[in-house]
Amino acid sequence: MPFLSSKKGYGISPTFTIVSSLFLLLLYIASCSPPEDPIKCLNTNSDCTITNSYGAFPDRATCRAAEVVYPASEDELIAVVAAATKNKRKMKVATRYSHSIPKLVCPDGEDGLLISTKNLDKIHNIDTTSGVITVDSGVTLRQLISEAAKTNLALPYAPYWWGLTIGGMLGTGAHGSSLWGRGSAVHDYVVALRIVSPGQPNEGFVKVRSLDETSADLDAAKVSLGVLGVISQVSLKLEPMFKRSITYKSKKDSDMGDQALIFGNQHEFADLTWFPSQGTVMYRSDDRVPLTTKGNGLNNFIGFRSTLSTTLAVIRSLEENQESKGDVKGKCIGANLTTSFLRADAYGMTNNGVIFVGYPVVGYQNRLQASGTCLDSIEDSLITACPWDSRVKGEFFHQTTFSISMSKAKAFIEDVQKLVSLEPKSLCGLDLYNGILMREEEDGIDFDITYYRSKNPLTPRLFEDILEEIEQMAVFKYGGLPHWGKNRNLAFEGTIKKYKNGNEFLRVKERFDPQGLFSSEWTDQMLGLKEGLSIVKEGCALEGLCICSQDNHCAPDKGYFCRTGRIYTDARVCSARNN
């Protein structure tokens, strides 16, 4: 298992209210403006800024770089790293869509170099005998799935969003949901890779390492966080193509603490979606079936489809209005409408690629394992867009995502249920983003929570304290491992110490890049090498930049003060309670 594996995935949830149904037909027929390049430069490839696909980092900072390069081959990549190393220049790797929420792509200062893998997008070889595929690190999950399927091969487990690159998934530990096989993460299927790192002068200032399963450094490189160099090529072990059978079933959440521990052993691709304020959980029974089983199902998840920009604006405006007026009832009504709409439409699954007629949905692995059709589009002047596209008024959210060990998962679930019993409507806002996605992994359960973020960093959310208590409870009381590519700053406090091989990873980092040219202030803070992970200032707790210790870290002018948690009393949260 890789040193820093937290086995996480995309975790992006949809925001749909009854307004969505008014435009349902258009959702199916509209094209979509593809996401823009996250890198923008004033002078061709110089004087650049970089952001993520959501248009804002946790601290809302603007990340600058002096230059960006787009190598299209390993030879070009080697030349780039050698030249930058010779000049002792800071470097960072950027991907095509830049889906990581933290500042993993930000070089220090304004003189750094961005190395985009956008053009490192080639499939080099598919060995149908061994089942090994070798690809460039900039190849997307969709490309890999599609090319593998042409030779009757499949990647067994992967994130649900196919707009991630192979290098990006390895850099953050992205995963699917399973307790079976080698594991649920993409890196569990890596059998070899090539990584380009800074070298000594007598090496031409660059070093290319070819690592395989006999290499002691492979585990560190599999979840590199981008601080070891640039992964150029990856070889993954695939399986013969197979079919899956999927059925969703809603139940009360009263015994979910027990069921969550055993459900993954009963179904290979099981996951759960929890709606705490509704007291329900959606169980996905998902298993392999014989290839002879009838069905040609397709997964076209609603939250990943193109959406009319006007629809997105109406949805966002409704939620902003509910937040500003404290309209808890309105949020809960919207939550019920949202979940009912998604269930009725089988979350976008169809039995034959056209319509849904009932469960089970049976189909080939390449048609069911991931989706993301809002990427399949030509430019339409932003008439439509991916729901989170920052160029339109659409989704804007925080994501708190962590893995809790099996031995502690039940107690965490019960603590969340206790909070809900104190404030039954407090988590209706989560249901607007399709609840809490729970995915099974070999050593725990991954909880993926998406929730409203204000455009004003000094504006608190409804039930701010409940969500902050859940976050702190997960990370500190239950020792949750945060997703490296998601989360707010506070979730990374002390994270490296939670990994038994954390110190070994740091030793590999020192050996691969002794000058720290691929490191930044942020990655050093995240890895516990520097202070400053928490940014203490007015309103810092509202954005997860700090844990409040005094009232002005919250929003006292809006009635939010620093208080202890209700269940986890070690928590310090921004609350509108009087005491």
Coordinates of C-alpha atoms in Angstrom, one line a residue:
M1 CA 0.0 0.0 0.0
P2 CA 1.4 3.4 -0.9
F3 CA 2.9 5.5 1.9
L4 CA 0.3 8.3 1.7
S5 CA -2.7 6.5 0.4
S6 CA -5.9 8.0 1.6
K7 CA -7.8 6.3 -1.2
K8 CA -10.1 9.1 -2.3
G9 CA -11.9 10.1 -5.4
Y10 CA -13.7 12.9 -7.1
G11 CA -16.5 13.4 -4.5
I12 CA -18.3 16.0 -6.6
S13 CA -22.1 16.1 -5.8
P14 CA -24.9 17.7 -7.8
T15 CA -27.1 20.6 -6.7
F16 CA -30.5 20.1 -8.2
T17 CA -33.9 21.5 -7.0
I18 CA -37.3 21.3 -8.6
V19 CA -36.1 23.9 -11.1
S20 CA -34.0 21.2 -12.7
S21 CA -37.1 19.2 -13.7
L22 CA -38.4 22.2 -15.6
F23 CA -35.4 22.0 -17.9
L24 CA -35.0 18.2 -17.9
L25 CA -35.6 17.9 -21.6
L26 CA -33.0 20.5 -22.3
L27 CA -30.5 18.7 -20.1
Y28 CA -30.6 15.8 -22.5
I29 CA -30.3 17.7 -25.7
A30 CA -28.0 20.7 -24.9
S31 CA -24.4 20.8 -25.8
C32 CA -22.0 22.3 -23.4
S33 CA -19.2 24.8 -23.2
P34 CA -16.1 22.7 -22.2
P35 CA -14.2 23.7 -19.1
E36 CA -11.6 26.4 -19.7
D37 CA -7.9 25.8 -19.2
P38 CA -7.1 26.5 -15.6
I39 CA -3.9 28.3 -16.7
K40 CA -4.2 31.8 -18.1
C41 CA -1.3 33.8 -19.3
L42 CA -1.0 37.5 -20.3
N43 CA 1.8 36.9 -22.9
T44 CA 1.2 33.5 -24.6
N45 CA 2.9 31.2 -22.1
S46 CA 4.4 33.7 -19.7
D47 CA 3.1 35.9 -16.8
C48 CA 0.5 33.3 -15.8
T49 CA -2.0 32.4 -13.1
I50 CA -3.5 29.0 -12.3
T51 CA -6.6 28.1 -10.4
N52 CA -8.7 24.9 -9.9
S53 CA -11.8 23.9 -11.8
Y54 CA -14.0 25.6 -9.2
G55 CA -12.2 28.9 -9.6
A56 CA -11.1 29.3 -6.0
F57 CA -8.6 27.7 -3.6
P58 CA -9.5 27.3 0.1
D59 CA -7.8 30.7 1.0
R60 CA -9.0 32.3 -2.3
A61 CA -5.5 33.2 -3.1
T62 CA -4.3 33.9 -6.7
C63 CA -1.5 31.6 -7.7
R64 CA 1.0 33.0 -10.1
A65 CA 3.8 31.6 -12.2
A66 CA 6.3 33.2 -14.6
E67 CA 5.8 30.6 -17.3
V68 CA 4.0 27.5 -18.4
V69 CA 5.3 24.7 -20.7
Y70 CA 3.3 22.0 -22.4
P71 CA 5.7 19.1 -23.1
A72 CA 4.3 16.5 -25.6
S73 CA 6.8 13.7 -25.0
E74 CA 9.1 12.4 -22.2
D75 CA 12.1 13.8 -24.1
E76 CA 10.6 17.3 -24.0
L77 CA 9.7 16.8 -20.3
I78 CA 13.3 15.8 -19.5
A79 CA 14.6 18.9 -21.2
V80 CA 12.2 21.1 -19.3
V81 CA 13.1 19.7 -15.9
A82 CA 16.8 19.8 -16.6
A83 CA 16.8 23.5 -17.6
A84 CA 14.7 24.5 -14.6
T85 CA 16.9 22.5 -12.2
K86 CA 20.0 24.1 -13.6
N87 CA 18.5 27.5 -12.9
K88 CA 17.2 26.4 -9.5
R89 CA 13.7 27.2 -10.5
K90 CA 10.6 26.2 -8.6
M91 CA 8.3 23.9 -10.6
K92 CA 4.8 22.5 -10.2
V93 CA 2.8 20.0 -12.3
A94 CA -0.6 21.0 -13.6
T95 CA -3.3 18.8 -15.2
R96 CA -5.8 19.4 -17.9
Y97 CA -8.8 20.2 -15.7
S98 CA -7.1 20.9 -12.3
H99 CA -9.6 19.3 -10.0
S100 CA -7.6 19.4 -6.8
I101 CA -9.1 21.9 -4.3
P102 CA -6.0 22.6 -2.2
K103 CA -3.1 24.6 -3.6
L104 CA -1.1 21.5 -4.8
V105 CA -0.4 23.2 -8.2
C106 CA 0.9 26.5 -6.8
P107 CA 4.6 27.2 -7.1
D108 CA 6.2 29.6 -4.6
G109 CA 6.4 33.3 -5.5
E110 CA 5.8 34.6 -9.0
D111 CA 8.9 33.2 -10.8
G112 CA 8.0 29.5 -10.8
L113 CA 7.4 27.2 -13.8
L114 CA 4.2 25.3 -14.5
I115 CA 4.6 22.0 -16.3
S116 CA 1.2 21.1 -17.8
T117 CA 0.6 17.4 -18.7
K118 CA -2.2 18.5 -21.1
N119 CA -0.2 17.2 -24.2
L120 CA 1.2 14.2 -22.5
D121 CA -1.9 12.3 -23.5
K122 CA -0.7 9.2 -25.5
I123 CA -1.5 5.5 -25.1
H124 CA 1.8 3.8 -25.6
N125 CA 1.0 0.1 -25.4
I126 CA -1.7 -2.4 -24.5
D127 CA -0.5 -5.9 -23.9
T128 CA -3.5 -8.1 -24.1
T129 CA -1.6 -11.1 -22.9
S130 CA -0.5 -9.6 -19.6
G131 CA -3.4 -7.2 -19.4
V132 CA -1.0 -4.2 -18.8
I133 CA -1.6 -0.8 -20.4
T134 CA 1.1 1.9 -20.5
V135 CA 0.0 5.5 -20.9
D136 CA 1.3 9.1 -20.5
S137 CA 0.4 10.7 -17.2
G138 CA -1.8 13.3 -18.9
V139 CA -4.2 10.6 -20.2
T140 CA -7.7 11.0 -18.7
L141 CA -9.6 8.3 -17.0
R142 CA -12.1 8.4 -19.8
Q143 CA -9.3 7.8 -22.4
L144 CA -8.0 4.9 -20.4
I145 CA -11.4 3.3 -20.0
S146 CA -12.2 3.7 -23.7
E147 CA -8.9 2.4 -25.0
A148 CA -8.9 -0.5 -22.7
A149 CA -12.4 -1.5 -23.7
K150 CA -11.3 -1.7 -27.4
T151 CA -9.1 -4.6 -26.4
N152 CA -11.7 -6.2 -24.1
L153 CA -9.9 -5.0 -20.9
A154 CA -11.2 -3.0 -18.0
L155 CA -9.8 -1.1 -15.0
P156 CA -11.8 -2.6 -12.1
Y157 CA -12.0 0.3 -9.7
A158 CA -11.8 4.0 -10.3
P159 CA -13.3 7.4 -9.3
Y160 CA -16.8 8.1 -10.7
W161 CA -15.8 11.3 -12.6
W162 CA -13.8 10.6 -15.7
G163 CA -12.3 14.0 -16.2
L164 CA -9.3 13.2 -14.0
T165 CA -5.8 12.4 -15.4
I166 CA -3.8 9.3 -14.5
G167 CA -1.1 11.5 -13.0
G168 CA -3.6 13.5 -11.0
M169 CA -5.3 10.4 -9.6
L170 CA -1.9 9.0 -8.5
G171 CA -0.9 12.4 -7.0
T172 CA -3.9 12.5 -4.7
G173 CA -4.8 8.8 -4.1
A174 CA -8.1 8.8 -6.1
H175 CA -10.3 5.7 -5.8
G176 CA -13.6 4.0 -6.3
S177 CA -15.5 1.9 -3.8
S178 CA -14.6 -1.7 -3.0
L179 CA -13.2 -4.0 -0.3
W180 CA -12.3 -6.6 -2.9
G181 CA -9.4 -7.3 -5.2
R182 CA -6.1 -5.4 -5.0
G183 CA -7.9 -2.4 -3.5
S184 CA -10.3 0.4 -4.6
A185 CA -7.6 3.0 -5.7
V186 CA -6.2 3.5 -9.1
H187 CA -2.7 3.3 -7.7
D188 CA -3.4 -0.2 -6.5
Y189 CA -3.2 -1.3 -10.1
V190 CA 0.0 0.5 -11.0
V191 CA 2.8 -2.0 -11.8
A192 CA 5.4 0.4 -13.1
L193 CA 5.9 4.1 -13.8
R194 CA 8.6 6.5 -15.0
I195 CA 9.2 9.8 -13.0
V196 CA 11.4 12.7 -14.0
S197 CA 13.1 14.5 -11.1
P198 CA 15.9 17.0 -10.6
G199 CA 19.4 15.6 -10.9
Q200 CA 22.9 16.5 -10.1
P201 CA 25.2 18.4 -12.5
N202 CA 27.0 15.2 -13.5
E203 CA 23.6 13.8 -14.4
G204 CA 22.7 16.7 -16.7
F205 CA 20.5 18.2 -13.9
V206 CA 17.8 15.6 -14.4
K207 CA 17.2 12.0 -13.3
V208 CA 14.6 9.6 -14.8
R209 CA 13.7 6.7 -12.6
S210 CA 11.9 3.7 -14.0
L211 CA 10.1 2.0 -11.1
D212 CA 8.4 -1.4 -11.0
E213 CA 7.0 -3.7 -8.4
T214 CA 10.5 -4.7 -7.4
S215 CA 11.4 -1.1 -6.6
A216 CA 11.4 0.1 -3.0
D217 CA 10.3 3.6 -4.1
L218 CA 7.3 2.6 -6.1
D219 CA 4.8 3.0 -3.2
A220 CA 6.0 6.5 -2.5
A221 CA 5.8 7.5 -6.2
K222 CA 2.2 6.0 -6.5
V223 CA 0.9 8.8 -4.3
S224 CA 3.5 11.5 -4.9
L225 CA 1.5 14.7 -4.1
G226 CA 3.5 16.2 -7.0
V227 CA 6.6 16.7 -4.7
L228 CA 8.8 14.0 -6.2
G229 CA 8.9 15.2 -9.8
V230 CA 6.8 14.7 -12.9
I231 CA 5.3 11.3 -13.6
S232 CA 5.8 10.8 -17.3
Q233 CA 4.4 7.3 -18.0
V234 CA 2.3 4.8 -16.0
S235 CA 1.7 1.0 -16.5
L236 CA -1.5 -0.4 -15.0
K237 CA -2.7 -4.0 -14.6
L238 CA -6.2 -4.4 -16.1
E239 CA -8.7 -7.2 -16.0
P240 CA -10.7 -8.9 -18.7
M241 CA -13.9 -7.0 -19.5
F242 CA -16.9 -7.9 -17.3
K243 CA -20.5 -6.8 -16.6
R244 CA -22.0 -5.3 -13.5
S245 CA -25.5 -5.3 -12.1
I246 CA -26.6 -2.3 -10.1
T247 CA -29.6 -1.7 -7.9
Y248 CA -30.4 1.2 -5.6
K249 CA -32.6 0.8 -2.6
S250 CA -33.5 3.3 0.0
K251 CA -33.8 2.4 3.7
K252 CA -34.0 4.1 7.1
D253 CA -30.6 4.9 8.6
S254 CA -31.4 3.6 12.1
D255 CA -29.0 0.6 11.7
M256 CA -26.6 2.2 9.2
G257 CA -23.7 2.1 11.7
D258 CA -23.8 -1.7 11.6
Q259 CA -24.8 -2.1 7.9
A260 CA -22.0 0.2 6.7
L261 CA -19.4 -2.2 8.1
I262 CA -20.8 -5.3 6.3
F263 CA -22.3 -4.0 3.1
G264 CA -19.0 -3.8 1.3
N265 CA -18.3 -7.4 2.0
Q266 CA -21.6 -8.4 0.5
H267 CA -21.3 -6.4 -2.8
E268 CA -18.1 -5.8 -4.7
F269 CA -18.7 -2.2 -5.8
A270 CA -21.0 -1.2 -3.0
D271 CA -21.5 2.4 -1.8
L272 CA -24.0 4.2 0.3
T273 CA -25.4 7.7 0.1
W274 CA -26.6 9.0 3.4
F275 CA -29.3 11.7 3.9
P276 CA -29.0 12.5 7.6
S277 CA -31.8 15.0 7.9
Q278 CA -34.2 12.7 6.1
G279 CA -33.1 9.7 8.2
T280 CA -32.5 7.6 5.1
V281 CA -29.6 6.0 3.3
M282 CA -29.4 4.8 -0.3
Y283 CA -27.7 1.4 -0.6
R284 CA -26.1 0.6 -4.0
S285 CA -25.9 -3.2 -4.5
D286 CA -23.4 -3.5 -7.2
D287 CA -21.8 -6.8 -8.3
R288 CA -20.2 -8.6 -11.2
V289 CA -22.4 -10.8 -13.3
P290 CA -21.7 -13.2 -16.1
L291 CA -21.1 -11.7 -19.5
T292 CA -24.1 -13.6 -20.8
T293 CA -26.4 -11.5 -18.6
K294 CA -28.7 -9.4 -20.7
G295 CA -28.2 -5.6 -20.5
N296 CA -26.3 -2.8 -22.1
G297 CA -26.8 -0.2 -19.3
L298 CA -25.2 3.2 -19.2
N299 CA -24.2 5.5 -16.4
N300 CA -24.7 9.2 -17.3
F301 CA -24.8 10.7 -13.9
I302 CA -27.1 13.8 -13.7
G303 CA -24.6 15.9 -11.7
F304 CA -21.9 15.5 -14.4
R305 CA -24.1 16.5 -17.4
S306 CA -24.2 19.8 -19.2
T307 CA -26.7 22.2 -17.7
L308 CA -28.2 25.4 -18.9
S309 CA -26.4 28.3 -17.3
T310 CA -29.8 30.0 -16.6
T311 CA -30.9 26.9 -14.7
L312 CA -27.6 26.9 -12.7
A313 CA -28.1 30.6 -11.9
V314 CA -31.7 30.1 -10.6
I315 CA -30.6 27.1 -8.4
R316 CA -27.7 29.1 -6.9
S317 CA -29.8 32.2 -6.4
L318 CA -32.5 30.1 -4.6
E319 CA -29.9 28.7 -2.2
E320 CA -28.3 32.1 -1.6
N321 CA -31.7 33.5 -0.8
Q322 CA -32.4 30.7 1.6
E323 CA -29.0 31.2 3.3
S324 CA -29.5 35.0 3.6
K325 CA -33.0 34.7 5.1
G326 CA -32.3 31.7 7.3
D327 CA -34.9 29.7 5.4
V328 CA -34.2 26.3 6.9
K329 CA -37.7 25.0 5.9
G330 CA -37.1 26.0 2.3
K331 CA -33.8 24.2 2.3
C332 CA -35.4 21.0 3.6
I333 CA -38.2 21.2 1.0
G334 CA -35.6 21.6 -1.7
A335 CA -33.6 18.7 -0.3
N336 CA -36.6 16.4 -0.5
L337 CA -37.3 17.5 -4.1
T338 CA -33.7 17.0 -5.1
T339 CA -33.4 13.5 -3.7
S340 CA -36.8 12.5 -5.1
F341 CA -35.8 13.8 -8.6
L342 CA -32.5 11.9 -8.5
R343 CA -34.0 8.7 -7.3
A344 CA -36.8 8.8 -9.9
D345 CA -34.3 9.2 -12.7
A346 CA -32.0 6.5 -11.3
Y347 CA -29.2 9.0 -10.8
G348 CA -28.9 9.2 -14.6
M349 CA -28.6 5.4 -15.3
T350 CA -30.4 3.8 -18.1
N351 CA -31.0 0.2 -19.0
N352 CA -30.0 0.6 -22.7
G353 CA -28.4 4.0 -23.0
V354 CA -31.7 5.7 -23.7
I355 CA -34.3 5.1 -20.9
F356 CA -34.5 3.7 -17.4
V357 CA -37.2 1.0 -17.0
G358 CA -36.2 -0.5 -13.7
Y359 CA -33.5 -2.2 -11.6
P360 CA -31.2 -3.9 -12.0
V361 CA -29.2 -1.9 -14.5
V362 CA -26.9 -4.4 -16.1
G363 CA -24.0 -3.3 -18.4
Y364 CA -20.3 -3.5 -19.3
Q365 CA -17.8 -2.1 -16.8
N366 CA -16.6 0.7 -19.2
R367 CA -20.2 2.0 -19.6
L368 CA -21.0 2.0 -15.8
Q369 CA -17.9 2.8 -13.9
A370 CA -17.6 6.6 -14.5
S371 CA -19.2 9.4 -16.4
G372 CA -18.8 13.1 -17.2
T373 CA -20.6 14.0 -20.4
C374 CA -20.3 17.8 -19.7
L375 CA -16.8 17.4 -21.0
D376 CA -18.0 16.0 -24.4
S377 CA -18.8 19.3 -26.0
I378 CA -18.1 22.1 -28.4
E379 CA -18.0 25.7 -27.3
D380 CA -21.6 27.2 -27.1
S381 CA -20.7 30.6 -25.5
L382 CA -21.6 29.3 -22.0
I383 CA -25.3 28.7 -22.8
T384 CA -24.6 25.5 -21.0
A385 CA -21.7 24.4 -18.7
C386 CA -20.6 21.9 -16.2
P387 CA -22.5 22.7 -13.0
W388 CA -19.4 24.0 -11.1
D389 CA -17.9 26.0 -14.0
S390 CA -16.7 29.3 -12.3
R391 CA -17.4 31.3 -15.5
V392 CA -21.2 31.1 -14.8
K393 CA -23.2 31.5 -11.7
G394 CA -23.5 27.9 -10.6
E395 CA -22.3 25.6 -7.8
F396 CA -19.8 26.9 -5.4
F397 CA -19.0 24.7 -2.5
H398 CA -16.7 23.3 0.2
Q399 CA -15.8 19.6 0.2
T400 CA -14.8 17.8 3.4
T401 CA -13.7 14.3 2.6
F402 CA -12.0 11.8 4.9
S403 CA -11.5 8.1 5.6
I404 CA -12.3 6.7 9.0
S405 CA -11.1 3.2 10.0
M406 CA -13.6 0.4 10.1
S407 CA -13.1 0.1 13.9
K408 CA -14.2 3.7 14.4
A409 CA -16.7 4.3 11.6
K410 CA -19.8 3.1 13.5
A411 CA -19.1 5.5 16.4
F412 CA -18.6 8.4 14.1
I413 CA -21.9 7.7 12.3
E414 CA -23.7 7.6 15.6
D415 CA -22.1 10.9 16.7
V416 CA -23.4 12.5 13.5
Q417 CA -26.9 11.0 14.2
K418 CA -26.8 12.5 17.7
L419 CA -26.1 16.0 16.3
V420 CA -29.0 15.5 13.9
S421 CA -31.3 14.5 16.7
L422 CA -30.4 17.9 18.4
E423 CA -31.0 19.8 15.2
P424 CA -33.1 17.7 12.9
K425 CA -33.0 20.1 9.9
S426 CA -29.4 21.0 10.3
L427 CA -28.1 18.9 7.4
C428 CA -30.8 19.5 4.8
G429 CA -28.2 21.5 3.0
L430 CA -26.1 18.4 2.4
D431 CA -29.1 16.7 0.7
L432 CA -29.1 19.5 -1.9
Y433 CA -25.7 18.2 -2.9
N434 CA -26.8 14.6 -2.9
G435 CA -26.1 13.8 0.7
I436 CA -22.9 12.1 2.1
L437 CA -21.3 9.7 -0.3
M438 CA -19.8 6.7 1.6
R439 CA -17.4 4.5 -0.2
E440 CA -15.8 1.3 1.0
E441 CA -12.1 0.8 1.0
E442 CA -9.7 -1.8 2.4
D443 CA -9.1 -0.1 5.8
G444 CA -12.1 2.1 6.3
I445 CA -15.0 4.1 5.0
D446 CA -14.6 7.3 2.9
F447 CA -17.1 10.0 3.8
D448 CA -17.5 12.7 1.0
I449 CA -19.4 15.8 2.2
T450 CA -20.2 18.7 -0.2
Y451 CA -21.9 21.8 1.1
Y452 CA -22.7 25.5 0.4
R453 CA -19.9 28.0 0.3
S454 CA -20.7 31.7 0.2
K455 CA -19.0 34.0 -2.4
N456 CA -18.3 36.3 0.6
P457 CA -15.7 34.6 2.8
L458 CA -17.0 36.5 5.8
T459 CA -20.5 35.2 5.5
P460 CA -21.4 32.2 7.7
R461 CA -23.6 29.3 6.6
L462 CA -26.8 28.0 8.1
F463 CA -25.8 25.6 10.9
E464 CA -22.2 26.5 10.4
D465 CA -21.4 24.9 13.8
I466 CA -22.9 21.5 13.0
L467 CA -20.7 21.1 9.9
E468 CA -17.6 22.4 11.6
E469 CA -18.2 19.9 14.5
I470 CA -18.6 17.0 12.1
E471 CA -15.3 18.1 10.3
Q472 CA -13.3 18.4 13.5
M473 CA -14.9 15.2 15.0
A474 CA -13.9 13.2 11.9
V475 CA -10.3 14.5 11.6
F476 CA -9.3 14.8 15.3
K477 CA -11.6 12.6 17.5
Y478 CA -11.7 9.7 15.0
G479 CA -8.3 10.3 13.3
G480 CA -9.8 10.6 9.9
L481 CA -7.4 10.8 6.9
P482 CA -8.2 13.7 4.7
H483 CA -8.4 13.4 0.9
W484 CA -5.1 15.0 -0.4
G485 CA -7.0 16.7 -3.3
K486 CA -9.9 18.0 -1.3
N487 CA -10.6 19.6 2.0
R488 CA -10.1 22.9 3.8
N489 CA -6.8 23.8 5.5
L490 CA -7.7 22.6 9.0
A491 CA -8.2 19.0 7.9
F492 CA -4.5 18.7 7.2
E493 CA -3.3 19.6 10.7
G494 CA -1.0 16.7 11.8
T495 CA -2.0 14.5 8.9
I496 CA 1.5 13.2 8.0
K497 CA 1.8 11.8 11.6
K498 CA -1.2 9.6 11.0
Y499 CA 0.6 7.6 8.3
K500 CA 2.9 4.9 9.6
N501 CA 5.2 5.4 6.5
G502 CA 4.9 9.2 6.6
N503 CA 8.6 9.7 7.6
E504 CA 9.7 7.2 4.9
F505 CA 7.8 9.2 2.3
L506 CA 9.6 12.4 3.5
R507 CA 13.0 10.6 3.1
V508 CA 12.1 9.6 -0.4
K509 CA 11.1 13.2 -1.2
E510 CA 14.5 14.4 0.1
R511 CA 16.3 11.9 -2.1
F512 CA 14.3 12.6 -5.2
D513 CA 14.3 16.4 -4.9
P514 CA 16.9 17.5 -2.3
Q515 CA 16.5 21.2 -3.3
G516 CA 12.8 21.1 -2.9
L517 CA 12.2 22.5 -6.4
F518 CA 8.9 20.6 -6.7
S519 CA 7.8 21.6 -3.2
S520 CA 6.1 24.8 -2.2
E521 CA 5.2 26.5 1.0
W522 CA 1.8 24.9 0.9
T523 CA 3.0 21.3 0.4
D524 CA 5.7 21.8 3.1
Q525 CA 2.9 23.0 5.5
M526 CA 0.6 20.1 4.5
L527 CA 3.5 17.6 5.1
G528 CA 4.3 19.1 8.5
L529 CA 7.6 20.6 7.4
K530 CA 6.6 24.2 8.0
E531 CA 4.3 26.1 10.2
G532 CA 1.5 28.3 8.8
L533 CA -1.1 25.7 7.7
S534 CA -3.7 27.6 9.8
I535 CA -4.2 31.2 8.6
V536 CA -5.4 33.1 11.7
K537 CA -7.3 36.2 10.8
E538 CA -10.8 37.7 11.0
G539 CA -13.4 35.2 9.9
C540 CA -10.8 32.5 9.3
A541 CA -12.9 29.7 10.8
L542 CA -15.8 30.3 8.4
E543 CA -13.6 29.1 5.5
G544 CA -11.8 26.3 7.4
L545 CA -8.5 28.3 7.4
C546 CA -8.3 28.0 11.2
I547 CA -10.2 26.5 14.2
C548 CA -11.7 29.4 16.1
S549 CA -10.2 30.4 19.4
Q550 CA -11.9 33.8 19.7
D551 CA -15.1 35.3 18.4
N552 CA -13.6 37.4 15.6
H553 CA -12.5 34.2 13.9
C554 CA -16.2 33.7 13.3
A555 CA -18.7 36.4 12.4
P556 CA -19.8 38.2 15.7
D557 CA -21.4 41.0 13.7
K558 CA -23.7 38.4 12.2
G559 CA -24.4 36.6 15.5
Y560 CA -21.8 33.8 15.1
F561 CA -19.5 33.3 18.0
C562 CA -16.8 30.8 18.9
R563 CA -18.3 28.0 21.0
T564 CA -17.6 24.4 22.1
G565 CA -19.1 21.5 20.1
R566 CA -22.4 20.0 21.2
I567 CA -21.3 16.3 21.1
Y568 CA -17.5 16.6 20.6
T569 CA -16.8 19.2 23.3
D570 CA -13.1 19.6 22.2
A571 CA -14.4 21.1 19.0
R572 CA -14.4 24.9 18.6
V573 CA -17.0 26.0 16.2
C574 CA -18.7 29.2 14.9
S575 CA -22.2 29.1 16.3
A576 CA -25.3 31.2 16.4
R577 CA -26.3 29.7 19.8
N578 CA -26.7 32.1 22.7
N579 CA -24.4 30.0 24.9

